[in-house]
């Protein structure tokens, strides 16, 4: 199957790679897995490592000259390569390790195609860089259509918190105007970004540095942009460069409301 993607477009490669990683994550779920300590409370499991190997196998077979930056394996290929894939084989490792099926497999070509796989629902969200769809086994691809109708907003509460004390995501949850308009959710995986693109969430908020080139966030950002979501840093500025964190919303109204709440300290 891997060889069959050698002449495919980048979106097909991203889908194949994400699906290969998702198969590993699903098949290893529930096993007792050794943990690889990364420090500061972060760790990987054997599932993270094995899934990344499968993903890289697909990319190497289809695009042997491309560089890859993997969450577990680091930089492979020239760091200044024109084409670089960003791979997060298991976003939500702690969820996975304690038996919670809220995880994502993220594969993105920098400034190009991307795919986010949900190993347990079987959904693969993907983009060719211009339009975004979702693939479900046995069904035709469907366009992703953002909407704020759910009023659900995912807020990432995982450290670090580089913008504190000026901005703390947790403070947003205590604001009366937030509760009047939205309902908070904390899933601790960037699958939530794909859910904004798909209309399952109204928005997503996280602190951080410039996340546009992050293996964790690149695929979700690409999906949301292609689907027509509003994507900025927490200060409302475009992502990239000196950008900080993310505010990704289904529409301009939701985005504006969240920014106003975040800027108001009262």
Short mmCIF file of N, CA, C and O in Angstrom, two decimals, residues 67-206:
data_model
loop_
_atom_site.label_atom_id
_atom_site.label_comp_id
_atom_site.label_asym_id
_atom_site.label_seq_id
_atom_site.Cartn_x
_atom_site.Cartn_y
_atom_site.Cartn_z
N UNK A 67 12.29 16.33 3.84
CA UNK A 67 12.73 16.26 5.24
C UNK A 67 11.51 16.01 6.13
O UNK A 67 10.37 16.28 5.73
N UNK A 68 11.77 15.51 7.33
CA UNK A 68 10.71 15.24 8.29
C UNK A 68 11.15 15.73 9.67
O UNK A 68 12.29 15.51 10.07
N UNK A 69 10.25 16.39 10.37
CA UNK A 69 10.45 16.72 11.76
C UNK A 69 9.41 15.94 12.56
O UNK A 69 8.21 16.18 12.41
N UNK A 70 9.87 14.98 13.36
CA UNK A 70 8.96 14.14 14.12
C UNK A 70 9.01 14.45 15.60
O UNK A 70 10.07 14.79 16.13
N UNK A 71 7.89 14.30 16.26
CA UNK A 71 7.83 14.53 17.70
C UNK A 71 8.80 13.64 18.45
O UNK A 71 9.44 14.08 19.40
N UNK A 72 8.94 12.40 18.03
CA UNK A 72 9.81 11.46 18.73
C UNK A 72 11.20 11.37 18.12
O UNK A 72 12.19 11.30 18.83
N UNK A 73 11.30 11.38 16.80
CA UNK A 73 12.59 11.17 16.14
C UNK A 73 13.35 12.44 15.82
O UNK A 73 14.52 12.36 15.41
N UNK A 74 12.72 13.59 15.98
CA UNK A 74 13.40 14.84 15.68
C UNK A 74 13.57 15.08 14.19
O UNK A 74 12.86 14.51 13.36
N UNK A 75 14.56 15.88 13.85
CA UNK A 75 14.81 16.27 12.47
C UNK A 75 15.47 15.13 11.69
O UNK A 75 16.47 14.56 12.14
N UNK A 76 14.93 14.83 10.54
CA UNK A 76 15.52 13.85 9.63
C UNK A 76 15.52 14.45 8.23
O UNK A 76 14.50 14.91 7.76
N UNK A 77 16.68 14.45 7.61
CA UNK A 77 16.85 15.15 6.34
C UNK A 77 17.34 16.56 6.61
O UNK A 77 17.49 16.99 7.75
N UNK A 78 17.57 17.30 5.55
CA UNK A 78 18.14 18.65 5.69
C UNK A 78 17.16 19.58 6.39
O UNK A 78 15.98 19.65 6.02
N UNK A 79 17.65 20.30 7.39
CA UNK A 79 16.78 21.21 8.14
C UNK A 79 16.31 22.38 7.29
O UNK A 79 15.29 23.00 7.59
N UNK A 80 17.06 22.69 6.21
CA UNK A 80 16.66 23.79 5.34
C UNK A 80 16.01 23.28 4.04
O UNK A 80 15.96 24.00 3.03
N UNK A 81 15.51 22.06 4.07
CA UNK A 81 14.88 21.49 2.89
C UNK A 81 13.66 22.32 2.48
O UNK A 81 12.96 22.88 3.32
N UNK A 82 13.42 22.39 1.18
CA UNK A 82 12.28 23.15 0.68
C UNK A 82 10.97 22.54 1.16
O UNK A 82 10.02 23.26 1.48
N UNK A 83 10.94 21.22 1.26
CA UNK A 83 9.72 20.51 1.71
C UNK A 83 10.02 19.77 3.01
O UNK A 83 10.96 18.99 3.08
N UNK A 84 9.21 20.03 4.00
CA UNK A 84 9.38 19.39 5.30
C UNK A 84 8.03 18.95 5.85
O UNK A 84 7.07 19.72 5.86
N UNK A 85 7.96 17.70 6.30
CA UNK A 85 6.77 17.16 6.93
C UNK A 85 6.88 17.28 8.45
O UNK A 85 7.95 17.02 9.02
N UNK A 86 5.80 17.65 9.08
CA UNK A 86 5.73 17.79 10.53
C UNK A 86 4.82 16.68 11.06
O UNK A 86 3.66 16.59 10.67
N UNK A 87 5.36 15.86 11.96
CA UNK A 87 4.66 14.64 12.38
C UNK A 87 4.53 14.57 13.90
O UNK A 87 5.52 14.62 14.63
N UNK A 88 3.31 14.45 14.36
CA UNK A 88 3.02 14.17 15.77
C UNK A 88 2.22 12.87 15.78
O UNK A 88 1.04 12.87 15.47
N UNK A 89 2.85 11.75 16.11
CA UNK A 89 2.20 10.45 15.95
C UNK A 89 1.10 10.17 16.95
O UNK A 89 0.25 9.30 16.72
N UNK A 90 1.10 10.89 18.07
CA UNK A 90 0.08 10.65 19.10
C UNK A 90 -0.05 11.91 19.95
O UNK A 90 0.70 12.12 20.90
N UNK A 91 -0.99 12.75 19.60
CA UNK A 91 -1.24 13.96 20.37
C UNK A 91 -2.34 13.65 21.39
O UNK A 91 -3.50 13.45 21.02
N UNK A 92 -1.93 13.62 22.65
CA UNK A 92 -2.83 13.19 23.71
C UNK A 92 -2.28 11.95 24.37
O UNK A 92 -3.03 11.06 24.78
N UNK A 93 -0.95 11.90 24.49
CA UNK A 93 -0.30 10.69 25.03
C UNK A 93 -0.79 10.35 26.43
O UNK A 93 -1.03 9.18 26.75
N UNK A 94 -0.93 11.35 27.30
CA UNK A 94 -1.40 11.08 28.65
C UNK A 94 -2.82 10.54 28.63
O UNK A 94 -3.15 9.59 29.36
N UNK A 95 -3.68 11.11 27.80
CA UNK A 95 -5.03 10.55 27.65
C UNK A 95 -4.95 9.07 27.29
O UNK A 95 -5.61 8.22 27.89
N UNK A 96 -4.14 8.78 26.29
CA UNK A 96 -4.01 7.42 25.77
C UNK A 96 -3.47 6.47 26.83
O UNK A 96 -3.98 5.35 27.00
N UNK A 97 -2.48 6.93 27.58
CA UNK A 97 -1.82 6.07 28.56
C UNK A 97 -2.75 5.68 29.70
O UNK A 97 -2.56 4.64 30.33
N UNK A 98 -3.76 6.51 29.97
CA UNK A 98 -4.70 6.19 31.06
C UNK A 98 -6.03 5.66 30.53
O UNK A 98 -7.01 5.55 31.27
N UNK A 99 -6.06 5.31 29.24
CA UNK A 99 -7.24 4.65 28.69
C UNK A 99 -8.34 5.58 28.23
O UNK A 99 -9.51 5.19 28.20
N UNK A 100 -7.98 6.82 27.85
CA UNK A 100 -8.96 7.77 27.33
C UNK A 100 -8.79 7.90 25.82
O UNK A 100 -7.69 8.19 25.34
N UNK A 101 -9.86 7.70 25.07
CA UNK A 101 -9.78 7.65 23.61
C UNK A 101 -9.91 9.04 22.98
O UNK A 101 -10.68 9.24 22.04
N UNK A 102 -9.17 10.00 23.50
CA UNK A 102 -9.16 11.35 22.94
C UNK A 102 -7.74 11.66 22.51
O UNK A 102 -6.94 12.19 23.28
N UNK A 103 -7.43 11.32 21.29
CA UNK A 103 -6.08 11.51 20.76
C UNK A 103 -6.17 11.85 19.27
O UNK A 103 -7.21 11.67 18.64
N UNK A 104 -5.05 12.31 18.73
CA UNK A 104 -4.98 12.61 17.30
C UNK A 104 -3.64 12.18 16.75
O UNK A 104 -2.64 12.14 17.46
N UNK A 105 -3.64 11.86 15.46
CA UNK A 105 -2.40 11.62 14.71
C UNK A 105 -2.29 12.75 13.70
O UNK A 105 -3.18 12.92 12.86
N UNK A 106 -1.22 13.54 13.80
CA UNK A 106 -1.08 14.75 12.99
C UNK A 106 0.06 14.62 11.98
O UNK A 106 1.19 14.33 12.36
N UNK A 107 -0.25 14.86 10.71
CA UNK A 107 0.75 14.83 9.64
C UNK A 107 0.52 16.05 8.75
O UNK A 107 -0.58 16.24 8.23
N UNK A 108 1.54 16.88 8.61
CA UNK A 108 1.39 18.09 7.79
C UNK A 108 2.64 18.34 6.97
O UNK A 108 3.76 18.24 7.48
N UNK A 109 2.47 18.69 5.72
CA UNK A 109 3.55 19.22 4.89
C UNK A 109 3.56 20.72 5.15
O UNK A 109 2.54 21.39 4.99
N UNK A 110 4.68 21.25 5.58
CA UNK A 110 4.74 22.67 5.90
C UNK A 110 4.21 23.51 4.74
O UNK A 110 4.65 23.37 3.60
N UNK A 111 3.23 24.36 5.04
CA UNK A 111 2.59 25.23 4.05
C UNK A 111 1.92 24.45 2.93
O UNK A 111 1.84 24.92 1.78
N UNK A 112 1.43 23.24 3.25
CA UNK A 112 0.79 22.44 2.21
C UNK A 112 -0.29 21.54 2.76
O UNK A 112 -1.07 21.92 3.64
N UNK A 113 -0.34 20.33 2.24
CA UNK A 113 -1.36 19.36 2.61
C UNK A 113 -1.19 18.91 4.05
O UNK A 113 -0.10 18.99 4.63
N UNK A 114 -2.28 18.40 4.64
CA UNK A 114 -2.23 17.93 6.02
C UNK A 114 -3.36 16.96 6.28
O UNK A 114 -4.38 16.97 5.58
N UNK A 115 -3.17 16.12 7.30
CA UNK A 115 -4.22 15.20 7.71
C UNK A 115 -4.16 15.01 9.21
O UNK A 115 -3.08 14.96 9.81
N UNK A 116 -5.34 14.91 9.82
CA UNK A 116 -5.48 14.62 11.24
C UNK A 116 -6.39 13.41 11.36
O UNK A 116 -7.54 13.45 10.90
N UNK A 117 -5.89 12.35 11.96
CA UNK A 117 -6.68 11.12 12.10
C UNK A 117 -7.13 10.93 13.53
O UNK A 117 -6.36 11.14 14.47
N UNK A 118 -8.38 10.54 13.69
CA UNK A 118 -8.92 10.11 14.98
C UNK A 118 -8.93 8.58 14.94
O UNK A 118 -9.77 7.98 14.27
N UNK A 119 -8.01 7.93 15.66
CA UNK A 119 -7.89 6.47 15.55
C UNK A 119 -9.13 5.71 16.00
O UNK A 119 -9.33 4.57 15.57
N UNK A 120 -9.96 6.32 16.84
CA UNK A 120 -11.05 5.56 17.43
C UNK A 120 -12.40 5.84 16.78
O UNK A 120 -13.27 4.97 16.76
N UNK A 121 -12.58 7.01 16.20
CA UNK A 121 -13.81 7.25 15.43
C UNK A 121 -13.63 6.79 13.99
O UNK A 121 -14.62 6.56 13.28
N UNK A 122 -12.37 6.68 13.56
CA UNK A 122 -12.08 6.32 12.17
C UNK A 122 -12.10 7.50 11.22
O UNK A 122 -11.85 7.34 10.03
N UNK A 123 -12.35 8.69 11.73
CA UNK A 123 -12.38 9.87 10.88
C UNK A 123 -10.96 10.34 10.54
O UNK A 123 -10.07 10.30 11.39
N UNK A 124 -10.79 10.77 9.30
CA UNK A 124 -9.54 11.42 8.89
C UNK A 124 -9.92 12.76 8.28
O UNK A 124 -10.61 12.84 7.27
N UNK A 125 -9.49 13.83 8.93
CA UNK A 125 -9.72 15.18 8.46
C UNK A 125 -8.50 15.58 7.61
O UNK A 125 -7.37 15.38 8.05
N UNK A 126 -8.72 16.15 6.44
CA UNK A 126 -7.57 16.41 5.58
C UNK A 126 -7.79 17.63 4.70
O UNK A 126 -8.93 18.07 4.46
N UNK A 127 -6.69 18.17 4.22
CA UNK A 127 -6.72 19.31 3.31
C UNK A 127 -5.62 19.18 2.28
O UNK A 127 -4.55 18.63 2.56
N UNK A 128 -5.88 19.72 1.10
CA UNK A 128 -4.85 19.82 0.07
C UNK A 128 -4.15 21.17 0.14
O UNK A 128 -3.33 21.51 -0.71
N UNK A 129 -4.48 21.96 1.16
CA UNK A 129 -3.92 23.29 1.33
C UNK A 129 -4.88 24.38 0.92
O UNK A 129 -4.65 25.55 1.19
N UNK A 130 -5.99 23.98 0.27
CA UNK A 130 -6.96 24.97 -0.20
C UNK A 130 -8.37 24.68 0.31
O UNK A 130 -9.12 25.61 0.64
N UNK A 131 -8.74 23.41 0.35
CA UNK A 131 -10.07 23.00 0.80
C UNK A 131 -9.90 21.88 1.83
O UNK A 131 -8.89 21.16 1.80
N UNK A 132 -10.88 21.74 2.73
CA UNK A 132 -10.76 20.73 3.78
C UNK A 132 -11.96 19.80 3.77
O UNK A 132 -13.10 20.23 3.57
N UNK A 133 -11.68 18.52 4.02
CA UNK A 133 -12.71 17.49 4.01
C UNK A 133 -12.53 16.56 5.21
O UNK A 133 -11.51 16.59 5.90
N UNK A 134 -13.52 15.69 5.39
CA UNK A 134 -13.40 14.58 6.33
C UNK A 134 -13.71 13.30 5.59
O UNK A 134 -14.64 13.24 4.77
N UNK A 135 -12.89 12.29 5.84
CA UNK A 135 -13.11 10.95 5.28
C UNK A 135 -13.60 10.03 6.37
O UNK A 135 -13.06 10.01 7.48
N UNK A 136 -14.67 9.30 6.09
CA UNK A 136 -15.18 8.29 7.00
C UNK A 136 -15.31 6.99 6.24
O UNK A 136 -15.79 6.98 5.10
N UNK A 137 -14.88 5.91 6.83
CA UNK A 137 -14.90 4.61 6.16
C UNK A 137 -16.29 4.30 5.64
O UNK A 137 -17.28 4.37 6.37
N UNK A 138 -16.36 3.97 4.37
CA UNK A 138 -17.64 3.58 3.78
C UNK A 138 -18.50 4.74 3.33
O UNK A 138 -19.63 4.54 2.88
N UNK A 139 -17.99 5.98 3.44
CA UNK A 139 -18.78 7.14 3.04
C UNK A 139 -17.95 8.04 2.12
O UNK A 139 -16.72 8.00 2.13
N UNK A 140 -18.64 8.87 1.34
CA UNK A 140 -17.94 9.83 0.50
C UNK A 140 -17.31 10.92 1.36
O UNK A 140 -17.78 11.22 2.47
N UNK A 141 -16.23 11.51 0.84
CA UNK A 141 -15.62 12.63 1.55
C UNK A 141 -16.64 13.76 1.68
O UNK A 141 -17.45 14.00 0.78
N UNK A 142 -16.61 14.43 2.83
CA UNK A 142 -17.52 15.55 3.06
C UNK A 142 -16.71 16.80 3.36
O UNK A 142 -15.72 16.75 4.09
N UNK A 143 -17.15 17.92 2.80
CA UNK A 143 -16.49 19.18 3.08
C UNK A 143 -16.63 19.54 4.56
O UNK A 143 -17.68 19.29 5.17
N UNK A 144 -15.57 20.10 5.14
CA UNK A 144 -15.64 20.57 6.51
C UNK A 144 -16.32 21.94 6.53
O UNK A 144 -15.96 22.82 5.75
N UNK A 145 -17.30 22.08 7.42
CA UNK A 145 -18.06 23.31 7.50
C UNK A 145 -18.07 23.82 8.93
O UNK A 145 -18.81 23.32 9.78
N UNK A 146 -17.25 24.81 9.24
CA UNK A 146 -17.22 25.34 10.60
C UNK A 146 -18.54 26.02 10.97
O UNK A 146 -19.19 26.65 10.12
N UNK A 147 -18.91 25.92 12.22
CA UNK A 147 -20.07 26.63 12.75
C UNK A 147 -19.88 26.79 14.25
O UNK A 147 -19.30 25.91 14.90
N UNK A 148 -20.38 27.88 14.79
CA UNK A 148 -20.30 28.11 16.24
C UNK A 148 -21.55 27.64 16.96
O UNK A 148 -21.73 27.93 18.15
N UNK A 149 -22.42 26.89 16.27
CA UNK A 149 -23.72 26.52 16.83
C UNK A 149 -23.61 25.73 18.13
O UNK A 149 -24.48 25.84 19.00
N UNK A 150 -22.58 24.93 18.29
CA UNK A 150 -22.46 24.12 19.51
C UNK A 150 -22.17 24.97 20.74
O UNK A 150 -22.46 24.55 21.86
N UNK A 151 -21.54 26.13 20.55
CA UNK A 151 -21.09 27.03 21.63
C UNK A 151 -20.03 26.39 22.52
O UNK A 151 -19.69 26.91 23.58
N UNK A 152 -19.47 25.29 22.09
CA UNK A 152 -18.42 24.61 22.87
C UNK A 152 -17.06 25.16 22.48
O UNK A 152 -16.73 25.25 21.29
N UNK A 153 -16.28 25.54 23.48
CA UNK A 153 -14.94 26.09 23.25
C UNK A 153 -13.93 25.26 24.02
O UNK A 153 -14.02 25.15 25.25
N UNK A 154 -12.99 24.66 23.31
CA UNK A 154 -11.92 23.91 23.96
C UNK A 154 -10.81 24.87 24.39
O UNK A 154 -10.36 25.70 23.60
N UNK A 155 -10.38 24.74 25.64
CA UNK A 155 -9.32 25.56 26.18
C UNK A 155 -8.20 24.64 26.65
O UNK A 155 -8.43 23.76 27.48
N UNK A 156 -7.02 24.83 26.10
CA UNK A 156 -5.88 24.00 26.47
C UNK A 156 -5.28 24.52 27.78
O UNK A 156 -4.80 25.65 27.85
N UNK A 157 -5.28 23.69 28.80
CA UNK A 157 -4.76 24.08 30.11
C UNK A 157 -3.42 23.44 30.42
O UNK A 157 -2.93 23.55 31.54
N UNK A 158 -2.81 22.79 29.44
CA UNK A 158 -1.50 22.17 29.66
C UNK A 158 -0.41 23.23 29.68
O UNK A 158 -0.42 24.17 28.89
N UNK A 159 0.59 23.09 30.58
CA UNK A 159 1.72 24.01 30.57
C UNK A 159 2.59 23.75 29.34
O UNK A 159 2.42 22.73 28.68
N UNK A 160 3.51 24.69 29.01
CA UNK A 160 3.87 25.90 29.77
C UNK A 160 2.90 27.05 29.52
O UNK A 160 2.06 26.97 28.62
N UNK A 161 3.04 28.11 30.31
CA UNK A 161 2.17 29.28 30.21
C UNK A 161 3.04 30.53 29.98
O UNK A 161 3.19 31.36 30.88
N UNK A 162 3.61 30.69 28.80
CA UNK A 162 4.56 31.77 28.57
C UNK A 162 3.96 33.16 28.63
O UNK A 162 4.69 34.14 28.81
N UNK A 163 2.65 33.30 28.49
CA UNK A 163 2.04 34.63 28.48
C UNK A 163 1.56 35.09 29.85
O UNK A 163 1.06 36.21 29.99
N UNK A 164 1.68 34.24 30.88
CA UNK A 164 1.29 34.62 32.23
C UNK A 164 2.27 35.66 32.76
O UNK A 164 3.46 35.64 32.41
N UNK A 165 1.81 36.60 33.59
CA UNK A 165 0.45 36.73 34.14
C UNK A 165 -0.50 37.51 33.25
O UNK A 165 -1.68 37.64 33.57
N UNK A 166 0.00 38.04 32.11
CA UNK A 166 -0.87 38.82 31.25
C UNK A 166 -2.04 38.03 30.71
O UNK A 166 -3.15 38.56 30.55
N UNK A 167 -1.81 36.75 30.39
CA UNK A 167 -2.88 35.89 29.89
C UNK A 167 -2.75 34.51 30.50
O UNK A 167 -1.68 33.90 30.46
N UNK A 168 -3.82 34.05 31.08
CA UNK A 168 -3.90 32.66 31.56
C UNK A 168 -5.19 32.08 31.00
O UNK A 168 -6.28 32.60 31.27
N UNK A 169 -5.08 31.00 30.25
CA UNK A 169 -6.26 30.39 29.64
C UNK A 169 -7.30 30.01 30.69
O UNK A 169 -8.50 30.12 30.46
N UNK A 170 -6.83 29.57 31.85
CA UNK A 170 -7.77 29.13 32.89
C UNK A 170 -8.65 30.28 33.36
O UNK A 170 -9.80 30.07 33.77
N UNK A 171 -8.14 31.52 33.32
CA UNK A 171 -8.94 32.67 33.76
C UNK A 171 -10.18 32.87 32.90
O UNK A 171 -11.21 33.36 33.36
N UNK A 172 -10.07 32.48 31.63
CA UNK A 172 -11.19 32.63 30.71
C UNK A 172 -12.41 31.85 31.20
O UNK A 172 -13.56 32.28 31.05
N UNK A 173 -12.17 30.71 31.81
CA UNK A 173 -13.26 29.84 32.24
C UNK A 173 -14.08 30.43 33.38
O UNK A 173 -15.22 30.03 33.60
N UNK A 174 -13.49 31.37 34.11
CA UNK A 174 -14.18 31.95 35.27
C UNK A 174 -14.91 33.25 34.93
O UNK A 174 -15.60 33.80 35.79
N UNK A 175 -14.79 33.70 33.70
CA UNK A 175 -15.41 34.97 33.35
C UNK A 175 -16.91 34.79 33.11
O UNK A 175 -17.32 33.93 32.32
N UNK A 176 -17.76 35.59 33.77
CA UNK A 176 -19.22 35.45 33.61
C UNK A 176 -19.67 35.56 32.17
O UNK A 176 -20.56 34.82 31.73
N UNK A 177 -19.05 36.48 31.39
CA UNK A 177 -19.48 36.65 30.01
C UNK A 177 -19.12 35.44 29.14
O UNK A 177 -19.79 35.18 28.14
N UNK A 178 -18.07 34.72 29.53
CA UNK A 178 -17.73 33.50 28.80
C UNK A 178 -18.81 32.44 29.03
O UNK A 178 -19.31 31.82 28.09
N UNK A 179 -19.18 32.23 30.29
CA UNK A 179 -20.18 31.21 30.62
C UNK A 179 -21.54 31.56 30.05
O UNK A 179 -22.34 30.68 29.70
N UNK A 180 -21.83 32.85 29.95
CA UNK A 180 -23.12 33.26 29.37
C UNK A 180 -23.22 32.90 27.90
O UNK A 180 -24.31 32.62 27.39
N UNK A 181 -22.08 32.89 27.22
CA UNK A 181 -22.10 32.70 25.77
C UNK A 181 -21.61 31.32 25.32
O UNK A 181 -22.07 30.78 24.30
N UNK A 182 -20.65 30.75 26.05
CA UNK A 182 -20.02 29.50 25.62
C UNK A 182 -20.03 28.47 26.74
O UNK A 182 -20.38 28.76 27.88
N UNK A 183 -19.59 27.26 26.38
CA UNK A 183 -19.40 26.19 27.36
C UNK A 183 -18.00 25.63 27.18
O UNK A 183 -17.63 25.22 26.09
N UNK A 184 -17.19 25.64 28.25
CA UNK A 184 -15.80 25.20 28.12
C UNK A 184 -15.67 23.68 28.02
O UNK A 184 -16.46 22.93 28.59
N UNK A 185 -14.65 23.26 27.31
CA UNK A 185 -14.27 21.86 27.23
C UNK A 185 -12.75 21.78 27.31
O UNK A 185 -12.05 22.69 26.85
N UNK A 186 -12.23 20.70 27.87
CA UNK A 186 -10.79 20.48 27.95
C UNK A 186 -10.53 19.04 27.54
O UNK A 186 -10.78 18.12 28.31
N UNK A 187 -10.05 18.83 26.32
CA UNK A 187 -9.82 17.46 25.85
C UNK A 187 -8.34 17.09 25.82
O UNK A 187 -7.98 15.94 25.71
N UNK A 188 -7.48 18.10 25.90
CA UNK A 188 -6.02 17.87 25.97
C UNK A 188 -5.48 17.09 24.78
O UNK A 188 -4.68 16.17 24.93
N UNK A 189 -5.93 17.46 23.60
CA UNK A 189 -5.39 16.94 22.36
C UNK A 189 -5.76 17.90 21.25
O UNK A 189 -6.83 18.52 21.28
N UNK A 190 -4.88 18.05 20.25
CA UNK A 190 -5.16 18.95 19.14
C UNK A 190 -6.21 18.39 18.18
O UNK A 190 -6.52 19.03 17.18
N UNK A 191 -6.78 17.23 18.49
CA UNK A 191 -7.97 16.78 17.76
C UNK A 191 -9.04 17.87 17.82
O UNK A 191 -9.85 18.01 16.91
N UNK A 192 -9.01 18.66 18.90
CA UNK A 192 -9.99 19.73 19.07
C UNK A 192 -9.92 20.76 17.94
O UNK A 192 -10.93 21.38 17.60
N UNK A 193 -8.74 20.97 17.37
CA UNK A 193 -8.63 21.89 16.23
C UNK A 193 -9.41 21.36 15.02
O UNK A 193 -10.11 22.11 14.34
N UNK A 194 -9.28 20.07 14.76
CA UNK A 194 -10.04 19.47 13.67
C UNK A 194 -11.53 19.59 13.93
O UNK A 194 -12.32 19.77 13.00
N UNK A 195 -11.91 19.51 15.18
CA UNK A 195 -13.33 19.63 15.53
C UNK A 195 -13.86 21.03 15.26
O UNK A 195 -15.04 21.19 14.94
N UNK A 196 -13.02 22.06 15.40
CA UNK A 196 -13.46 23.41 15.03
C UNK A 196 -13.72 23.47 13.53
O UNK A 196 -14.75 23.98 13.08
N UNK A 197 -12.81 22.92 12.75
CA UNK A 197 -12.99 22.91 11.30
C UNK A 197 -14.24 22.15 10.89
O UNK A 197 -14.91 22.49 9.91
N UNK A 198 -14.58 21.11 11.66
CA UNK A 198 -15.72 20.25 11.32
C UNK A 198 -17.04 20.71 11.91
O UNK A 198 -18.07 20.09 11.69
N UNK A 199 -17.03 21.80 12.70
CA UNK A 199 -18.26 22.29 13.30
C UNK A 199 -18.65 21.61 14.59
O UNK A 199 -19.74 21.84 15.11
N UNK A 200 -17.74 20.79 15.14
CA UNK A 200 -18.02 20.13 16.42
C UNK A 200 -17.68 21.02 17.61
O UNK A 200 -18.07 20.74 18.74
N UNK A 201 -16.88 22.04 17.38
CA UNK A 201 -16.51 23.02 18.38
C UNK A 201 -16.63 24.41 17.77
O UNK A 201 -16.41 24.59 16.57
N UNK A 202 -16.96 25.38 18.61
CA UNK A 202 -17.04 26.76 18.14
C UNK A 202 -15.68 27.41 18.06
O UNK A 202 -15.45 28.28 17.21
N UNK A 203 -14.76 26.97 18.96
CA UNK A 203 -13.44 27.60 18.98
C UNK A 203 -12.47 26.78 19.81
O UNK A 203 -12.86 25.85 20.52
N UNK A 204 -11.21 27.17 19.72
CA UNK A 204 -10.12 26.54 20.47
C UNK A 204 -9.16 27.64 20.89
O UNK A 204 -8.82 28.52 20.09
N UNK A 205 -8.71 27.58 22.15
CA UNK A 205 -7.80 28.60 22.68
C UNK A 205 -6.64 27.92 23.39
O UNK A 205 -6.84 27.01 24.20
N UNK A 206 -5.43 28.35 23.09
CA UNK A 206 -4.26 27.86 23.81
C UNK A 206 -3.20 28.94 23.89
O UNK A 206 -3.08 29.79 22.99
#
